Coordinates of C-alpha atoms and ligand atoms in Angstrom, one line a residue:
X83 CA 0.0 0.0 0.0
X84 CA 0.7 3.4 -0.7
X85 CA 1.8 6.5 1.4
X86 CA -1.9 7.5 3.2
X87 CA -2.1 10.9 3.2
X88 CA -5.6 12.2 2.9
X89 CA -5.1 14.7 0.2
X90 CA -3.6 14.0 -2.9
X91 CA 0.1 15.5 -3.5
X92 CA 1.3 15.3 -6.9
X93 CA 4.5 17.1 -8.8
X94 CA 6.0 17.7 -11.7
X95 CA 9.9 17.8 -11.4
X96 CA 11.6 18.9 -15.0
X97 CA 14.9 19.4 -15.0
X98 CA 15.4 22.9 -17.0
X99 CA 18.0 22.1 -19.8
X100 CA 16.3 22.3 -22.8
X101 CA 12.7 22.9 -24.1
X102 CA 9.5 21.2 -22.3
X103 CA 9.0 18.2 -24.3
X104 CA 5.7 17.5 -25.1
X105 CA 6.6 13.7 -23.6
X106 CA 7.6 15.2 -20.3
X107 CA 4.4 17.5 -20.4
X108 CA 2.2 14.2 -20.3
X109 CA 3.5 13.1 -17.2
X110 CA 2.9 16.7 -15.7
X111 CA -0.7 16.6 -17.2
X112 CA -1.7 13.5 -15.9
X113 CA -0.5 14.6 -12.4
X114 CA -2.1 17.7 -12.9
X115 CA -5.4 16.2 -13.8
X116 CA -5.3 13.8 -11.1
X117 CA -4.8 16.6 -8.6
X118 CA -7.2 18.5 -10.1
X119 CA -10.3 15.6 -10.0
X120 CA -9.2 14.9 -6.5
X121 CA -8.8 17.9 -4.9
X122 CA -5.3 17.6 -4.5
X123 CA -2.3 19.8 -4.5
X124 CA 0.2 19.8 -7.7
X125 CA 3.2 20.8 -7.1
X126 CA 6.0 21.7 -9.7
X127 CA 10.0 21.5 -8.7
X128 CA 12.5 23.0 -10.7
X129 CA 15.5 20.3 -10.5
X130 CA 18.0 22.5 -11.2
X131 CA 21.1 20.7 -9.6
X132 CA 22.7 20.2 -12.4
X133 CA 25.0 23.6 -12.9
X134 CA 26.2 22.8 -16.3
X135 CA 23.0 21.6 -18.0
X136 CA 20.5 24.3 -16.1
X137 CA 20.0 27.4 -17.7
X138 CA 17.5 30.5 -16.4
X139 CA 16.5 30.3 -20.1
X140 CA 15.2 26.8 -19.9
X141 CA 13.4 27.5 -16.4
X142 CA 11.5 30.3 -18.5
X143 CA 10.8 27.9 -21.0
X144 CA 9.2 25.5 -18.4
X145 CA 7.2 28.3 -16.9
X146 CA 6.0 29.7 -19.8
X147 CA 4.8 26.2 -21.4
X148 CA 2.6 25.4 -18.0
X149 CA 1.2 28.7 -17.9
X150 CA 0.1 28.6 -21.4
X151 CA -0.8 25.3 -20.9
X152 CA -2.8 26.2 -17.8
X153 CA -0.9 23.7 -16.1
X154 CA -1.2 26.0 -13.0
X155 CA 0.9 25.2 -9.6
X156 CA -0.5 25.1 -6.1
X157 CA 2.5 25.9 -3.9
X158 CA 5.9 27.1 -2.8
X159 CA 8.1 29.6 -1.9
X160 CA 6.6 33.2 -2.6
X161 CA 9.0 34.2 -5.3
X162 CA 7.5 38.0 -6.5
X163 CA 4.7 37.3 -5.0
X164 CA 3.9 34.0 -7.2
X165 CA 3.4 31.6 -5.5
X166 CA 6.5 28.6 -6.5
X167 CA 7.7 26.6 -8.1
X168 CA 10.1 24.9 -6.0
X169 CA 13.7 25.2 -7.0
X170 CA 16.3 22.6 -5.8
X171 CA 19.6 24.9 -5.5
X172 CA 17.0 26.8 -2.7
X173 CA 17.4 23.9 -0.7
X174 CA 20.6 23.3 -0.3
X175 CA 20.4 23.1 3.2
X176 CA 17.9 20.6 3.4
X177 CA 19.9 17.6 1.0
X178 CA 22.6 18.8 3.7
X179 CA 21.1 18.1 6.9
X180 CA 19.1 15.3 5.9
X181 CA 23.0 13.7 4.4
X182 CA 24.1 14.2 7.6
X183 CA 21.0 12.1 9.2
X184 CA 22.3 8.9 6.8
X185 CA 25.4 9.2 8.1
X186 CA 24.6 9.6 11.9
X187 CA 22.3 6.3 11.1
X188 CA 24.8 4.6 9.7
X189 CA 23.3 4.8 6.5
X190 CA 25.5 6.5 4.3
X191 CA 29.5 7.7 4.6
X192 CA 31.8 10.0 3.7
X193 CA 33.6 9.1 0.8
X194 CA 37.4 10.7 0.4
X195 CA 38.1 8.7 -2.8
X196 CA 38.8 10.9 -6.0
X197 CA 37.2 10.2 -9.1
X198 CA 41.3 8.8 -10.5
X199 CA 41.0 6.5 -7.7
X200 CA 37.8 5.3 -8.8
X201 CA 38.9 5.7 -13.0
X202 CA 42.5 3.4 -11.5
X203 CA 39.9 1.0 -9.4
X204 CA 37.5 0.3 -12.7
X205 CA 40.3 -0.1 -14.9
X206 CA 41.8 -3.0 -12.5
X207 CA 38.3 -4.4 -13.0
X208 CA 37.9 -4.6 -17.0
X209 CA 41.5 -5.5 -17.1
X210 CA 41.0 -8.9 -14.4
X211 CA 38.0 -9.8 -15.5
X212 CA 38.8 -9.6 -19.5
X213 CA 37.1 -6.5 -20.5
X214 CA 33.7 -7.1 -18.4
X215 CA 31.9 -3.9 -17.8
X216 CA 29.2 -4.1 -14.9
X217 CA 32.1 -2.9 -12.5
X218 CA 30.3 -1.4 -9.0
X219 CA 32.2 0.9 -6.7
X220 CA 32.9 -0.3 -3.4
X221 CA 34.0 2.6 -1.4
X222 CA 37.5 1.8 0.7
X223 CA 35.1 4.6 3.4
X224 CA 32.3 2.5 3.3
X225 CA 32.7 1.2 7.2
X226 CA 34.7 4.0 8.0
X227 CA 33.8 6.7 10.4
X228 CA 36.8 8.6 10.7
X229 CA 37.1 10.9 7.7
X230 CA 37.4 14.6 8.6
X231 CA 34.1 16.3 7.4
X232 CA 36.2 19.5 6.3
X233 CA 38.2 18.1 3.9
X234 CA 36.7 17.6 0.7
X235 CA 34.4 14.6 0.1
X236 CA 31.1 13.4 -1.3
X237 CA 28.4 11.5 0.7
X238 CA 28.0 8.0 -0.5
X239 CA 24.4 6.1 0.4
X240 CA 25.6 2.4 1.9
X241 CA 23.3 0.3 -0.2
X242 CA 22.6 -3.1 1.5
X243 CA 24.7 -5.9 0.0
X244 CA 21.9 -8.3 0.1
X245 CA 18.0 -8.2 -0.5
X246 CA 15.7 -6.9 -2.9
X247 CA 14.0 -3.4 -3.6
X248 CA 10.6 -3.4 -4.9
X249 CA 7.4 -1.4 -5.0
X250 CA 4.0 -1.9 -6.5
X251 CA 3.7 0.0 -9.9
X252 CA 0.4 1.8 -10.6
X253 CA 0.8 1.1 -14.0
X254 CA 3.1 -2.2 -13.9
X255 CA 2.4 -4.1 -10.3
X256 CA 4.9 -5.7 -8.6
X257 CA 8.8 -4.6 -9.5
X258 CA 12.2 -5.8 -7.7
X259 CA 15.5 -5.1 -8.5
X260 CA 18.1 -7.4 -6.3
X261 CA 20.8 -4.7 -4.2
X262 CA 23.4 -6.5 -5.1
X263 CA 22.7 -4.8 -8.5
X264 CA 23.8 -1.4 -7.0
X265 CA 26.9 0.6 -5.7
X266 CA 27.1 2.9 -3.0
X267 CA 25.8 6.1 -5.2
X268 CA 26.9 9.5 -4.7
X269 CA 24.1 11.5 -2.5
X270 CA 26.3 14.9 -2.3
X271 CA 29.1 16.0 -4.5
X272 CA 31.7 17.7 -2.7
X273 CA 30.3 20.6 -3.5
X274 CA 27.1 20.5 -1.6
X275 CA 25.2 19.9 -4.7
X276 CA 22.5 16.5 -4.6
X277 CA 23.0 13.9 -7.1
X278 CA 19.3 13.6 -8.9
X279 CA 18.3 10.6 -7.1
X280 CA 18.8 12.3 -3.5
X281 CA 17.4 15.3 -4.3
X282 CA 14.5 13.6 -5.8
X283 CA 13.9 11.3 -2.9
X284 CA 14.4 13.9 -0.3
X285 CA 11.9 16.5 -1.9
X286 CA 9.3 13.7 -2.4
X287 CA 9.2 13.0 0.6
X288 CA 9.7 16.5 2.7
X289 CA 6.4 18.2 0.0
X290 CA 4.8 14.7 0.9
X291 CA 4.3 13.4 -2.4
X292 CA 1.1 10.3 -2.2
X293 CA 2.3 9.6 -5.8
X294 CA 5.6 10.2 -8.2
X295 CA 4.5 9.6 -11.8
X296 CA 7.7 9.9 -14.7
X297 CA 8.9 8.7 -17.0
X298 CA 9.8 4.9 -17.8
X299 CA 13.9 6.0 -18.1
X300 CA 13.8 6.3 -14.2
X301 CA 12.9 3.3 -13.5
X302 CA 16.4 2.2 -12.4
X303 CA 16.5 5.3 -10.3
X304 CA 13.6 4.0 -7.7
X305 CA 15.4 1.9 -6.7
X306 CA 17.6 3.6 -5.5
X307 CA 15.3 6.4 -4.2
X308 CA 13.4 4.1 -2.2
X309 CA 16.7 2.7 -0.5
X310 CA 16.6 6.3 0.9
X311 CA 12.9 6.6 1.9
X312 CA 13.5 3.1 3.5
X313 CA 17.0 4.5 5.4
X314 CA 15.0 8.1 6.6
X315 CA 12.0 5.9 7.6
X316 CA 10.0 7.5 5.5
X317 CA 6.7 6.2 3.8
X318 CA 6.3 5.3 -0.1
X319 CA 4.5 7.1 -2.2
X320 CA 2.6 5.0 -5.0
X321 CA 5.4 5.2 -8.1
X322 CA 3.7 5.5 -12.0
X323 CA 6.5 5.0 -14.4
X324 CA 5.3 6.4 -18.0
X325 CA 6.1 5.2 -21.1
X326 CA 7.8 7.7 -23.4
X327 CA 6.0 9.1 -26.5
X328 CA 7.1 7.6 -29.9
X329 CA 7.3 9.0 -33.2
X330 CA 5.6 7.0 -36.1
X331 CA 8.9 5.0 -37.0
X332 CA 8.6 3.5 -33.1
X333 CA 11.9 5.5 -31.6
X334 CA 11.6 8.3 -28.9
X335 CA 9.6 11.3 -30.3
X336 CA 12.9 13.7 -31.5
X337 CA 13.0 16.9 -33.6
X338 CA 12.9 14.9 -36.8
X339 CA 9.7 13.5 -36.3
X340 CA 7.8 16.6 -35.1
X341 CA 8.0 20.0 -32.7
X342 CA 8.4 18.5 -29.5
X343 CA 8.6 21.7 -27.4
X344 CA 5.3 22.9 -26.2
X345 CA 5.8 26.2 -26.7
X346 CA 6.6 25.5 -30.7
X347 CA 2.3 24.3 -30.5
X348 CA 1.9 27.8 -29.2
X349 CA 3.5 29.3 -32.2
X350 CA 2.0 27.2 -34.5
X351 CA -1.3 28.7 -33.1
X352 CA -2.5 25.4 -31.4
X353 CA -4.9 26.0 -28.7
X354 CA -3.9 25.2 -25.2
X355 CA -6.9 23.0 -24.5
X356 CA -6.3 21.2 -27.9
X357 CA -2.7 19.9 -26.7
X358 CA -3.5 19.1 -23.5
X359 CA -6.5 16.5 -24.9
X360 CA -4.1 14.9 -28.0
X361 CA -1.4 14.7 -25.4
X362 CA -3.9 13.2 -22.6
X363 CA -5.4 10.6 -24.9
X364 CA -1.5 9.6 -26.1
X365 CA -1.5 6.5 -23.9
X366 CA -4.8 6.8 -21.6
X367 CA -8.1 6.3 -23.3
X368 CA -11.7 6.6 -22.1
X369 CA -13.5 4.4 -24.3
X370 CA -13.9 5.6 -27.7
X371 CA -13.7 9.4 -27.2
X372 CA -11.2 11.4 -29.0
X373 CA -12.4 15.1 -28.0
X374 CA -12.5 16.1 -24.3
X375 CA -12.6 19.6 -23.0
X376 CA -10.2 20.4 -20.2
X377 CA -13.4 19.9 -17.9
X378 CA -14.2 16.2 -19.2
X379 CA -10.3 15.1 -18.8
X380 CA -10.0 16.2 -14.8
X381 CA -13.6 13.9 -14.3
X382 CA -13.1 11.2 -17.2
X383 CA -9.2 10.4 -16.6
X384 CA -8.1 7.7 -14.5
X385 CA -4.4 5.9 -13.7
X386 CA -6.2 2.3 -14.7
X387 CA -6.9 3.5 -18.2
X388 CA -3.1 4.5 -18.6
X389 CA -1.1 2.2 -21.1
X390 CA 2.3 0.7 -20.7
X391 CA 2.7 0.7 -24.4
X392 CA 4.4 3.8 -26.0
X393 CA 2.0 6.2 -27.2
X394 CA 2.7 6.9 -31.0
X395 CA 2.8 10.7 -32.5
X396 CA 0.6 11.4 -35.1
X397 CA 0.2 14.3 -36.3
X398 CA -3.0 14.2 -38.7
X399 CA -4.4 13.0 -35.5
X400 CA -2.9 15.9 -33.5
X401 CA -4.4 18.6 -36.4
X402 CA -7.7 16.9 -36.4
X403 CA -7.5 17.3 -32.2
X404 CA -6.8 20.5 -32.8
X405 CA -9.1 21.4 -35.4
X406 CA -12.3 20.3 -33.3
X407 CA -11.3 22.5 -30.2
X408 CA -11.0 25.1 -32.8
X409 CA -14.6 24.4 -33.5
X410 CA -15.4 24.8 -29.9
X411 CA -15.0 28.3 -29.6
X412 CA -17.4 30.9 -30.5
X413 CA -17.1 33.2 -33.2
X414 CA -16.2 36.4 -30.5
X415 CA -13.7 33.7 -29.1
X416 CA -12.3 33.1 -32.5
X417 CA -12.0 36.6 -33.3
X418 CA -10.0 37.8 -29.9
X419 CA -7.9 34.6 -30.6
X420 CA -6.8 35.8 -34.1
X421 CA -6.2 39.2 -33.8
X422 CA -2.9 38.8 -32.6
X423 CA -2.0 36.8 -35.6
X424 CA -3.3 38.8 -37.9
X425 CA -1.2 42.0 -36.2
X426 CA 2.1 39.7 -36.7
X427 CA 0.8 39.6 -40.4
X428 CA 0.7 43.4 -40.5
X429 CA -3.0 43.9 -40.3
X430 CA -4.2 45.8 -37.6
X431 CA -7.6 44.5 -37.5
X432 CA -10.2 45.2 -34.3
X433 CA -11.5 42.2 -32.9
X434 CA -15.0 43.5 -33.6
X435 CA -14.6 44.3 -37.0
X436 CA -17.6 43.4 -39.2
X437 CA -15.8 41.9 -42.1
X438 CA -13.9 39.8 -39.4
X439 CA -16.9 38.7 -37.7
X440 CA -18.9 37.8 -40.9
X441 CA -15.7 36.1 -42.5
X442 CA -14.7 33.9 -39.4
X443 CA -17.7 31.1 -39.5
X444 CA -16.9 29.9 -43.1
X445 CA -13.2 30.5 -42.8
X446 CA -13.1 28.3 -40.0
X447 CA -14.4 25.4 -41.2
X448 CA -11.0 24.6 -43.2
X449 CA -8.9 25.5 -40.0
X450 CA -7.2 23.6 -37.5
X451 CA -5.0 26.3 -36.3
X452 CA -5.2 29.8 -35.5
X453 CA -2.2 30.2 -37.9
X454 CA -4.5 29.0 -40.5
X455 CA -7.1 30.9 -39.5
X456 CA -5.3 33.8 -40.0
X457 CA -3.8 33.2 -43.1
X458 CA -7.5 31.8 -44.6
X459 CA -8.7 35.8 -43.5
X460 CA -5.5 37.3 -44.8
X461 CA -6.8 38.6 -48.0
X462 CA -9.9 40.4 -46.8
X463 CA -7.9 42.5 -45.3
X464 CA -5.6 43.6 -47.7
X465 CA -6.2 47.0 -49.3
X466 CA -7.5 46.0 -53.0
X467 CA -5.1 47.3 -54.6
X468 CA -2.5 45.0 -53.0
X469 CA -4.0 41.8 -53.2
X470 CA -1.9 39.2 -54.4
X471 CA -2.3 36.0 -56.6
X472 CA -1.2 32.2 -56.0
X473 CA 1.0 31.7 -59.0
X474 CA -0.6 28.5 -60.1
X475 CA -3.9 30.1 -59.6
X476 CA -3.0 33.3 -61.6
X477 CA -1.5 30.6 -64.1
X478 CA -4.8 28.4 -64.5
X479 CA -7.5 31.1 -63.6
X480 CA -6.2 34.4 -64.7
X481 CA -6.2 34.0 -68.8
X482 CA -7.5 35.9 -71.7
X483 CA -10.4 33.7 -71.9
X484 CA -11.4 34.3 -68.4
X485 CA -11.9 37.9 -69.4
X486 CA -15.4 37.7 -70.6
X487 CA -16.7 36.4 -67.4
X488 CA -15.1 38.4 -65.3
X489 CA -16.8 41.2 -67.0
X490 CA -20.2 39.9 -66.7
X491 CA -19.4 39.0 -63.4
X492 CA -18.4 42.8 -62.7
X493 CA -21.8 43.6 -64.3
X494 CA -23.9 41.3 -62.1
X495 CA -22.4 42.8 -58.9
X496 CA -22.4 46.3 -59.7
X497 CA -26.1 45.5 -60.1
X498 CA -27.2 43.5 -57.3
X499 CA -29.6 44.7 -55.5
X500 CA -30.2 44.4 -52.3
X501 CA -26.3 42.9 -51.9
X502 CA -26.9 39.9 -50.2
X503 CA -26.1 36.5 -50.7
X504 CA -29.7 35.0 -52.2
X505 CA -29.9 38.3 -54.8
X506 CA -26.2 37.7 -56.0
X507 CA -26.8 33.8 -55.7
X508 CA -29.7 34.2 -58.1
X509 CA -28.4 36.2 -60.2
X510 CA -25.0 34.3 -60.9
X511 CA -26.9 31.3 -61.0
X512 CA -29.2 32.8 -63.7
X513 CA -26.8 33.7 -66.3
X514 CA -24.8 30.3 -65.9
X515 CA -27.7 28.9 -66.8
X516 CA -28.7 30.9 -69.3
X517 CA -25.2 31.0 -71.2
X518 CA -24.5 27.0 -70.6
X519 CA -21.0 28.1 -68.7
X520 CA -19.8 25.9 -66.2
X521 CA -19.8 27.0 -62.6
X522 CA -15.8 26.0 -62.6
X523 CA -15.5 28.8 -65.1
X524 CA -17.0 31.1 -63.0
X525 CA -16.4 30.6 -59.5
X526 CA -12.3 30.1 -59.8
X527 CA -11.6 33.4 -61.5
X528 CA -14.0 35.4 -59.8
X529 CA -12.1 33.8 -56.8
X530 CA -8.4 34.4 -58.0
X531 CA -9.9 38.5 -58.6
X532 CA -11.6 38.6 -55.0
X533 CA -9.2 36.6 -53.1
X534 CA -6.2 35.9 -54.6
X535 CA -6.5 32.7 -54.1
X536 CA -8.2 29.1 -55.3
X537 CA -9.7 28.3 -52.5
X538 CA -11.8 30.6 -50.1
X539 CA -15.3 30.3 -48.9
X540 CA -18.5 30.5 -51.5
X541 CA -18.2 32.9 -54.1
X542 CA -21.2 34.9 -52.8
X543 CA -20.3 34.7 -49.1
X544 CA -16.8 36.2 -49.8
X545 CA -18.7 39.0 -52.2
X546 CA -21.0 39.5 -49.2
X547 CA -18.3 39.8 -46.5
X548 CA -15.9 42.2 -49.4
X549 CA -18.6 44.3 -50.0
X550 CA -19.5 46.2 -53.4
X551 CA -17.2 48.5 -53.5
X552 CA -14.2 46.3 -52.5
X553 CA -15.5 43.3 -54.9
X554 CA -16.0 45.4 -58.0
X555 CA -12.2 47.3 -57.1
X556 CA -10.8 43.9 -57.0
X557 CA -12.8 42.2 -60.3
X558 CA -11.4 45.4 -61.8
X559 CA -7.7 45.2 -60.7
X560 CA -7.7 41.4 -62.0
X561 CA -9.3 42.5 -65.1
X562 CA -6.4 44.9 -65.8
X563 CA -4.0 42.7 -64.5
X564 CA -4.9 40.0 -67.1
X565 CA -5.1 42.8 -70.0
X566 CA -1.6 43.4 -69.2
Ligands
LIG610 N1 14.3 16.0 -13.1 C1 13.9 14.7 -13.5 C2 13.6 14.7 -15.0 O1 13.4 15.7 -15.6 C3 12.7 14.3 -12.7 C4 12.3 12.9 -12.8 C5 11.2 12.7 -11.7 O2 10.1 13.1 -11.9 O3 11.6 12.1 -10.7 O4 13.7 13.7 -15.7

């Protein structure tokens, strides 16, 4: 059984070297949720020990990507008056005191031994036993007591040379590793700094953690971590080790097969709430469903429905994701959520701009991003005179022969009246009919003149949303354009 505490105490624990992998933000998700349905506390711990790999930078990163994500902390130290995270190198003291407990319980040593004593020692090994790797460090300190603390050491933990260590997987039952498997590993460099697995343990259990969910590539470190919780007396938390996300060829999701920072989703205009459901339903399931608000994923998700098997990225599956939280929001929604992206396109649209507004349902519905959003409203918001044409379009759509119908087409819409959809609709429709032209012929030049493009919403939509003036200023421009 599991560590008892009442309320649920979850974290997320990246280490800040590089960008938050979309792998890694699982795990925090899943935590998240879990603390979330329960009415626990989530907790996020900046591992920062590691001075050469940590960067400020990377930190940001982190921050940035859960905030965006909405990933939202419940605790630490007030920093600025924000509450957390947690940041290792603050608790230096702490991996310090609770060292020198393991040692006064005879549970870990001061170790003198340099690392070309250890580099001499391993060598001797591979060279007696023909090559063999496998070689474990036994400490010449291990039983002793009377190294001087001030001179330079690390703090070695004294694993037990017989027995196993096991624990109860959420997600994989029962797991034991034999001791004899480990050495005495390094809890404190000589510089004060914790070795991950101290740290870890020593955090986990001083915030109180009921369960530590990461990924699978720890799973030789709990081992070792629960030596220490067993040495300080302290009770387990449950352990979930996840399985890392794939790419489609079956490796470890990397840069080739995909973005795999969070914040690269961001720029790619994904909604928040769209990652978080393709990244939930990557290796837990609910039944059949594909599409869960962030509402439905704290209620629906559950450890039991988590697989062991490496979730596989797919992308198509990701846009599709994507595409129906896109769907989700309201048209006002849509519009605050694309103004930005418009603005980095250089046009300074208001979010309650009519033609915005009007052209926003139809655009939409061939949109899984709001980078795609923005780029499907691009052209009616260009001044008409500075429209510009899709070279293949131009190529196919733009000819000599389409002159004729552009003409009449300028003649139908100069006329309309009222200018609404049904008038121009009826009108079009009439003389198609009536001259036994294809709608083909029509509709793609008339589309190439209004939009610059081949594809766009119906012809008498986009008319509608241009407006006369603007759709008889571009019909004109393209006529001129093709008379050279
Ligand atoms: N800092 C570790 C990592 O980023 C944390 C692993 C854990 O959750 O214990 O891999």
């Amino acid at each position: 059984m599991g560590y008892t505490g009442a309320m649920t105490r979850v974290r997320f624990a990246p280490s800040p070297t590089g960008s938050l992998h979309i792998g890694g933000v699982r795990t925090a998700l899943y935590c998240w949720l879990y603390a979330r349905q329960t009415g626990g506390q989530f907790v996020l711990r900046i591992e920062d020990t590691d001075a050469a790999r940590s960067t400020d930078e990377a930190t940001q990163v982190v921050l940035e990507s859960m905030r965006w994500l909405g990933l939202d902390w419940d605790e630490g130290p007030e920093v600025g008056g924000d509450a957390g995270p947690y940041f290792q190198t603050e608790r230096l003291g702490l991996y310090k005191e609770y060292a020198d407990k393991l040692i006064a319980s005879g549970h870990a040593y001061r170790c003198y031994a340099t690392k070309e004593e250890i580099a001499e020692m391993r060598a001797a090994y591979e060279k007696a036993s023909g090559g063999k790797r496998g070689f474990r460090f036994r400490s010449p300190w291990r039983d002793r007591t009377d190294g001087d603390p001030n001179v330079p050491h690390s703090v070695r933990f004294k694993t037990p040379l017989e027995g196993e260590t096991g624990w109860d997987d959420v997600l994989r039952g029962p797991i034991s590793v034999s001791n004899t498997e480990q050495q005495d590993f390094v809890l404190l460099r000589p510089n004060g700094l914790p070795l991950y697995n101290f740290g870890c343990a020593v955090d986990d259990i001083t915030m109180k953690m009921t369960l530590v969910a990461r990924g699978d590539d720890h799973m030789v470190n709990t081992p070792l971590q629960i030596l220490i919780y067993k040495a300080l007396g302290a009770e387990l938390p449950r352990f979930a080790h996840l399985p890392m996300v794939h790419g489609p060829d079956g490796k470890k999701l990397a840069k080739r097969h995909a973005s795999v920072g969070v914040l690269e989703y961001r720029d790619l205009g994904y909604l928040p709430d769209g990652v978080i459901n393709y990244l939930a339903r990557l290796g837990w399931s609910h039944g059949d469903q594909e599409i869960f608000t962030r509402q439905e994923l704290i209620e629906k998700f559950s450890w039991e429905h988590v697989g062991v098997t490496a979730g596989r990225y797919d992308g198509k599956k990701f846009e599709h994701v994507q595409a129906q939280h896109l769907r989700m929001l309201d048209d006002a929604e849509l519009a605050t959520g694309v103004v930005p992206w418009l603005k980095k396109r250089g046009l300074d649209v208001a979010p309650d701009d009519r033609k915005l507004i009007a052209a926003i349902a139809p655009v939409q519905l061939r949109c899984a991003t709001f980078i795609e959003l923005a780029d499907g409203l691009d052209y009616f918001f260009r001044p008409d005179d500075a429209l510009t044409y899709e070279e293949k379009g131009q190529r196919k759509f733009m000819r000599a022969e389409d002159l004729p119908q552009l003409k009449t087409l300028r003649e139908l819409v100069a006329a309309a009246d009222p200018f609404d959809a049904e008038t121009l609709e009826a009108s079009i429709k009439g003389w198609i009919e009536r001259d036994a032209l294809k709608m083909k012929a029509v509709a793609q030049p008339a589309r190439m003149a209004l939009t610059g493009r081949t594809k766009s919403p119906g012809l008498y939509e986009t008319l509608v949303i241009l407006g006369r003036e603007s759709s008889l200023a571009r019909i004109d421009r393209a006529i001129a354009v093709i008379e050279g």
